PDB file of C-alpha atoms in Angstrom:
ATOM      1  CA  MET A   4     118.659 109.505 110.914  1.00 45.00           C
ATOM      2  CA  PRO A   5     118.825 111.695 107.753  1.00 47.00           C
ATOM      3  CA  GLY A   6     122.253 113.258 107.434  1.00 54.00           C
ATOM      4  CA  THR A   7     123.584 111.164 110.309  1.00 60.00           C
ATOM      5  CA  GLU A   8     126.296 108.652 109.635  1.00 82.00           C
ATOM      6  CA  LEU A   9     125.768 105.603 111.805  1.00 89.00           C
ATOM      7  CA  THR A  10     128.303 102.917 112.440  1.00 92.00           C
ATOM      8  CA  ASP A  11     127.275  99.318 111.869  1.00 92.00           C
ATOM      9  CA  ALA A  12     127.064  98.819 115.635  1.00 95.00           C
ATOM     10  CA  GLU A  13     124.835 101.886 116.106  1.00 94.00           C
ATOM     11  CA  LEU A  14     122.601 100.885 113.223  1.00 94.00           C
ATOM     12  CA  GLU A  15     122.246  97.372 114.585  1.00 94.00           C
ATOM     13  CA  ILE A  16     121.083  98.777 117.928  1.00 94.00           C
ATOM     14  CA  LEU A  17     118.333 100.741 116.153  1.00 94.00           C
ATOM     15  CA  ALA A  18     117.277  97.919 113.833  1.00 96.00           C
ATOM     16  CA  GLN A  19     114.335  95.618 114.466  1.00 96.00           C
ATOM     17  CA  GLY A  20     113.425  92.154 113.240  1.00 96.00           C
ATOM     18  CA  PRO A  21     115.162  88.809 112.997  1.00 96.00           C
ATOM     19  CA  PRO A  22     118.605  88.184 111.462  1.00 94.00           C
ATOM     20  CA  GLY A  23     118.547  88.475 107.685  1.00 92.00           C
ATOM     21  CA  ARG A  24     115.362  90.576 107.747  1.00 96.00           C
ATOM     22  CA  ARG A  25     116.409  93.477 110.002  1.00 96.00           C
ATOM     23  CA  TRP A  26     114.812  96.838 109.304  1.00 97.00           C
ATOM     24  CA  VAL A  27     114.911 100.440 110.418  1.00 96.00           C
ATOM     25  CA  LEU A  28     112.379 103.255 110.583  1.00 95.00           C
ATOM     26  CA  LEU A  29     113.380 105.986 108.128  1.00 96.00           C
ATOM     27  CA  GLU A  30     111.371 109.171 108.377  1.00 94.00           C
ATOM     28  CA  ALA A  31     110.268 110.844 105.176  1.00 96.00           C
ATOM     29  CA  PRO A  32     111.472 114.462 105.137  1.00 95.00           C
ATOM     30  CA  LEU A  33     109.015 116.941 106.618  1.00 91.00           C
ATOM     31  CA  ASP A  34     110.498 120.039 104.963  1.00 88.00           C
ATOM     32  CA  PRO A  35     109.365 120.104 101.315  1.00 79.00           C
ATOM     33  CA  ALA A  36     112.076 122.624 100.495  1.00 82.00           C
ATOM     34  CA  ALA A  37     114.740 120.123 101.503  1.00 83.00           C
ATOM     35  CA  GLY A  38     113.846 117.877  98.564  1.00 85.00           C
ATOM     36  CA  LEU A  39     114.353 114.141  98.469  1.00 94.00           C
ATOM     37  CA  ASP A  40     118.028 113.810  97.545  1.00 93.00           C
ATOM     38  CA  GLY A  41     119.226 113.142 101.098  1.00 92.00           C
ATOM     39  CA  PHE A  42     116.316 110.812 101.783  1.00 94.00           C
ATOM     40  CA  ARG A  43     117.007 108.831  98.601  1.00 94.00           C
ATOM     41  CA  ALA A  44     120.685 108.593  99.513  1.00 94.00           C
ATOM     42  CA  ASP A  45     119.707 107.227 102.943  1.00 94.00           C
ATOM     43  CA  VAL A  46     117.377 104.690 101.286  1.00 95.00           C
ATOM     44  CA  GLU A  47     120.151 103.523  98.967  1.00 94.00           C
ATOM     45  CA  GLU A  48     122.696 103.262 101.763  1.00 93.00           C
ATOM     46  CA  LEU A  49     120.457 101.423 104.213  1.00 95.00           C
ATOM     47  CA  GLN A  50     119.246  98.935 101.638  1.00 94.00           C
ATOM     48  CA  ALA A  51     122.797  98.411 100.367  1.00 93.00           C
ATOM     49  CA  ARG A  52     123.790  97.632 103.955  1.00 93.00           C
ATOM     50  CA  GLY A  53     121.084  94.960 103.992  1.00 94.00           C
ATOM     51  CA  TYR A  54     118.306  96.680 105.952  1.00 96.00           C
ATOM     52  CA  GLY A  55     114.630  96.760 105.094  1.00 96.00           C
ATOM     53  CA  LEU A  56     112.812 100.045 105.540  1.00 97.00           C
ATOM     54  CA  LEU A  57     109.689 101.199 107.303  1.00 97.00           C
ATOM     55  CA  ILE A  58     109.042 104.692 105.921  1.00 98.00           C
ATOM     56  CA  GLY A  59     107.637 106.987 108.604  1.00 96.00           C
ATOM     57  CA  HIS A  60     104.909 109.542 107.827  1.00 97.00           C
ATOM     58  CA  PRO A  61     105.084 109.492 104.023  1.00 97.00           C
ATOM     59  CA  GLU A  62     101.709 111.285 104.028  1.00 97.00           C
ATOM     60  CA  ARG A  63     103.428 114.362 105.469  1.00 95.00           C
ATOM     61  CA  CYS A  64     105.987 114.551 102.645  1.00 96.00           C
ATOM     62  CA  PRO A  65     104.420 116.176  99.562  1.00 95.00           C
ATOM     63  CA  PRO A  66     107.470 115.575  97.333  1.00 95.00           C
ATOM     64  CA  LEU A  67     107.374 111.836  98.113  1.00 96.00           C
ATOM     65  CA  MET A  68     103.600 111.665  97.598  1.00 95.00           C
ATOM     66  CA  ALA A  69     103.823 113.400  94.195  1.00 94.00           C
ATOM     67  CA  PRO A  70     103.255 111.128  91.174  1.00 93.00           C
ATOM     68  CA  ASP A  71     106.975 111.197  90.348  1.00 91.00           C
ATOM     69  CA  GLY A  72     108.158 111.308  93.981  1.00 93.00           C
ATOM     70  CA  GLY A  73     109.466 107.761  94.165  1.00 94.00           C
ATOM     71  CA  LEU A  74     106.935 106.188  96.534  1.00 96.00           C
ATOM     72  CA  ASP A  75     106.140 103.417  94.040  1.00 95.00           C
ATOM     73  CA  ASP A  76     109.855 102.653  93.686  1.00 94.00           C
ATOM     74  CA  LEU A  77     110.210 102.339  97.469  1.00 95.00           C
ATOM     75  CA  LEU A  78     107.266  99.948  97.618  1.00 95.00           C
ATOM     76  CA  ASP A  79     108.623  97.941  94.672  1.00 94.00           C
ATOM     77  CA  ARG A  80     111.891  97.574  96.572  1.00 92.00           C
ATOM     78  CA  GLY A  81     110.093  96.136  99.592  1.00 94.00           C
ATOM     79  CA  ALA A  82     109.755  99.192 101.819  1.00 96.00           C
ATOM     80  CA  LYS A  83     106.747  99.343 104.136  1.00 97.00           C
ATOM     81  CA  LEU A  84     104.775 102.447 105.120  1.00 98.00           C
ATOM     82  CA  GLN A  85     103.860 103.829 108.542  1.00 97.00           C
ATOM     83  CA  VAL A  86     101.199 106.547 108.687  1.00 97.00           C
ATOM     84  CA  ASN A  87     100.886 108.821 111.710  1.00 95.00           C
ATOM     85  CA  ALA A  88      97.667 108.747 113.704  1.00 95.00           C
ATOM     86  CA  SER A  89      98.025 112.508 114.150  1.00 93.00           C
ATOM     87  CA  SER A  90      97.747 112.964 110.383  1.00 94.00           C
ATOM     88  CA  LEU A  91      94.454 111.089 110.233  1.00 95.00           C
ATOM     89  CA  ILE A  92      92.844 113.269 112.869  1.00 93.00           C
ATOM     90  CA  GLY A  93      93.970 116.476 111.173  1.00 90.00           C
ATOM     91  CA  ASP A  94      96.712 117.565 113.561  1.00 88.00           C
ATOM     92  CA  HIS A  95      98.981 118.633 110.698  1.00 89.00           C
ATOM     93  CA  ASP A  96      97.199 119.833 107.572  1.00 92.00           C
ATOM     94  CA  ASP A  97      94.434 118.789 105.208  1.00 95.00           C
ATOM     95  CA  ALA A  98      96.878 117.517 102.597  1.00 95.00           C
ATOM     96  CA  SER A  99      98.533 115.150 105.100  1.00 95.00           C
ATOM     97  CA  ARG A 100      95.164 113.919 106.294  1.00 96.00           C
ATOM     98  CA  SER A 101      93.949 113.290 102.743  1.00 96.00           C
ATOM     99  CA  ALA A 102      97.207 111.614 101.739  1.00 96.00           C
ATOM    100  CA  GLY A 103      97.084 109.355 104.806  1.00 96.00           C
ATOM    101  CA  PHE A 104      93.541 108.242 104.065  1.00 96.00           C
ATOM    102  CA  ASP A 105      94.435 107.778 100.392  1.00 96.00           C
ATOM    103  CA  LEU A 106      97.334 105.482 101.281  1.00 97.00           C
ATOM    104  CA  LEU A 107      95.018 103.527 103.587  1.00 96.00           C
ATOM    105  CA  ALA A 108      92.301 103.245 100.933  1.00 94.00           C
ATOM    106  CA  ARG A 109      94.886 101.934  98.444  1.00 95.00           C
ATOM    107  CA  GLY A 110      96.017  99.289 100.940  1.00 95.00           C
ATOM    108  CA  LEU A 111      99.576 100.631 101.071  1.00 97.00           C
ATOM    109  CA  VAL A 112      99.842 101.237 104.815  1.00 97.00           C
ATOM    110  CA  ASP A 113     101.499  98.588 106.959  1.00 96.00           C
ATOM    111  CA  VAL A 114     101.523 100.386 110.313  1.00 96.00           C
ATOM    112  CA  LEU A 115      99.456 103.060 111.999  1.00 96.00           C
ATOM    113  CA  ALA A 116     101.595 104.729 114.681  1.00 93.00           C
ATOM    114  CA  SER A 117     100.844 107.239 117.405  1.00 88.00           C
ATOM    115  CA  ASP A 118     104.038 109.231 116.764  1.00 80.00           C
ATOM    116  CA  ALA A 119     103.546 110.703 120.218  1.00 78.00           C
ATOM    117  CA  HIS A 120     106.181 113.167 121.369  1.00 79.00           C
ATOM    118  CA  GLY A 121     105.401 113.812 125.012  1.00 76.00           C
ATOM    119  CA  THR A 122     102.856 116.271 126.323  1.00 79.00           C
ATOM    120  CA  HIS A 123     103.121 118.609 123.316  1.00 78.00           C
ATOM    121  CA  ARG A 124     101.983 115.767 121.014  1.00 77.00           C
ATOM    122  CA  PRO A 125     100.267 113.089 123.094  1.00 77.00           C
ATOM    123  CA  PRO A 126      99.192 109.690 121.762  1.00 83.00           C
ATOM    124  CA  CYS A 127      96.089 109.802 119.575  1.00 89.00           C
ATOM    125  CA  LEU A 128      95.932 106.271 118.221  1.00 91.00           C
ATOM    126  CA  GLY A 129      92.402 105.723 119.563  1.00 92.00           C
ATOM    127  CA  ALA A 130      91.126 108.863 117.853  1.00 92.00           C
ATOM    128  CA  ALA A 131      92.754 107.818 114.569  1.00 94.00           C
ATOM    129  CA  LEU A 132      91.171 104.375 114.793  1.00 94.00           C
ATOM    130  CA  ASP A 133      87.814 106.088 115.341  1.00 94.00           C
ATOM    131  CA  ALA A 134      88.399 108.360 112.320  1.00 93.00           C
ATOM    132  CA  LEU A 135      89.259 105.344 110.206  1.00 94.00           C
ATOM    133  CA  ALA A 136      86.188 103.449 111.459  1.00 94.00           C
ATOM    134  CA  ALA A 137      84.001 106.440 110.575  1.00 94.00           C
ATOM    135  CA  ARG A 138      85.159 105.926 106.981  1.00 93.00           C
ATOM    136  CA  GLY A 139      84.389 102.204 107.121  1.00 91.00           C
ATOM    137  CA  GLY A 140      87.939 101.079 107.808  1.00 90.00           C
ATOM    138  CA  ASP A 141      89.364  98.881 110.519  1.00 90.00           C
ATOM    139  CA  GLY A 142      92.807  99.893 111.712  1.00 91.00           C
ATOM    140  CA  GLU A 143      93.201  97.455 114.600  1.00 91.00           C
ATOM    141  CA  ALA A 144      95.581  95.214 112.625  1.00 92.00           C
ATOM    142  CA  LEU A 145      97.615  98.243 111.540  1.00 94.00           C
ATOM    143  CA  ALA A 146      98.023  99.363 115.144  1.00 94.00           C
ATOM    144  CA  ALA A 147      98.775  96.013 116.786  1.00 93.00           C
ATOM    145  CA  GLU A 148      99.089  92.904 114.637  1.00 95.00           C
ATOM    146  CA  ARG A 149     101.159  94.307 111.763  1.00 95.00           C
ATOM    147  CA  PRO A 150     103.749  96.038 113.965  1.00 95.00           C
ATOM    148  CA  ARG A 151     104.147  92.791 115.907  1.00 95.00           C
ATOM    149  CA  GLN A 152     104.609  90.881 112.632  1.00 96.00           C
ATOM    150  CA  LEU A 153     107.298  93.329 111.514  1.00 96.00           C
ATOM    151  CA  VAL A 154     109.211  92.827 114.748  1.00 96.00           C
ATOM    152  CA  GLU A 155     108.859  89.043 114.576  1.00 96.00           C
ATOM    153  CA  HIS A 156     109.328  88.479 110.829  1.00 96.00           C
ATOM    154  CA  GLY A 157     111.173  91.588 109.645  1.00 96.00           C
ATOM    155  CA  ILE A 158     111.301  93.217 106.227  1.00 95.00           C
ATOM    156  CA  GLY A 159     113.228  91.806 103.315  1.00 86.00           C
ATOM    157  CA  VAL A 160     115.180  93.949 100.885  1.00 82.00           C
ATOM    158  CA  ARG A 161     114.431  93.540  97.187  1.00 77.00           C
ATOM    159  CA  GLU A 162     117.200  94.379  94.794  1.00 62.00           C
ATOM    160  CA  ARG A 163     116.497  96.755  91.940  1.00 56.00           C
ATOM    161  CA  ALA A 164     116.188  94.978  88.637  1.00 49.00           C
ATOM    162  CA  PRO A 165     118.960  96.014  86.239  1.00 45.00           C
ATOM    163  CA  ALA A 166     117.890  98.257  83.387  1.00 43.00           C
ATOM    164  CA  PRO A 167     117.755  96.444  80.044  1.00 42.00           C
ATOM    165  CA  GLY A 168     121.276  96.131  78.703  1.00 44.00           C
ATOM    166  CA  ALA A 169     122.810  97.397  81.954  1.00 40.00           C
ATOM    167  CA  GLY A 170     125.016  95.646  84.450  1.00 41.00           C
ATOM    168  CA  ALA A 171     124.143  95.226  88.114  1.00 37.00           C
ATOM    169  CA  ALA A 172     121.755  97.719  89.635  1.00 37.00           C
ATOM    170  CA  PRO A 173     123.208 100.618  91.625  1.00 36.00           C
ATOM    171  CA  GLY A 174     124.195  99.503  95.089  1.00 34.00           C
ATOM    172  CA  ARG A 175     123.888  95.816  94.259  1.00 29.00           C
ATOM    173  CA  ALA A 176     127.584  95.130  94.661  1.00 28.00           C
ATOM    174  CA  ARG A 177     127.428  96.651  98.129  1.00 27.00           C
ATOM    175  CA  ALA A 178     124.364  94.676  99.283  1.00 30.00           C
ATOM    176  CA  GLY A 179     125.038  92.939 102.554  1.00 30.00           C
ATOM    177  CA  ARG A 180     128.417  94.644 102.937  1.00 28.00           C
ATOM    178  CA  ARG A 181     129.093  96.165 106.319  1.00 28.00           C
ATOM    179  CA  SER A 182     131.230  99.286 106.253  1.00 29.00           C
TER     180      SER A 182
END
């Protein structure tokens, strides 16, 4: 989705969840050199259009995981996080694996996904659940129950609180507007 302009009809086809709590999966950028400007613009636009966000593979995005990367802001605004099973079993790099387990340990992960891409990246959800269990965690709810809840109940969008002495938060006037 980054850099792709979607019509309201196209976006509605991609969205999940019930009316008033529809959400889309927005992938965190995988290229650290690309920065977060485009990603942040997509976040602003999608939330202004009334969609909740499930952020895909934040553990694989070092700029987002940095202390000033904006992850806390996303969570404060109601976004949910989806960690890739492939990260937890070390298919990417040590930093992604560590970041994924850190997010899990902090209770910030809502979904554990296979992120399978055919034969070149087959499903590895079982192996990730085993890796999590080896660390004393139980990922069954993250792999089954929580995704089902997101589809059934959706994700709400929280508006940004205005800065002291400021008017409406950026994007607030556009919230719910369909362009």
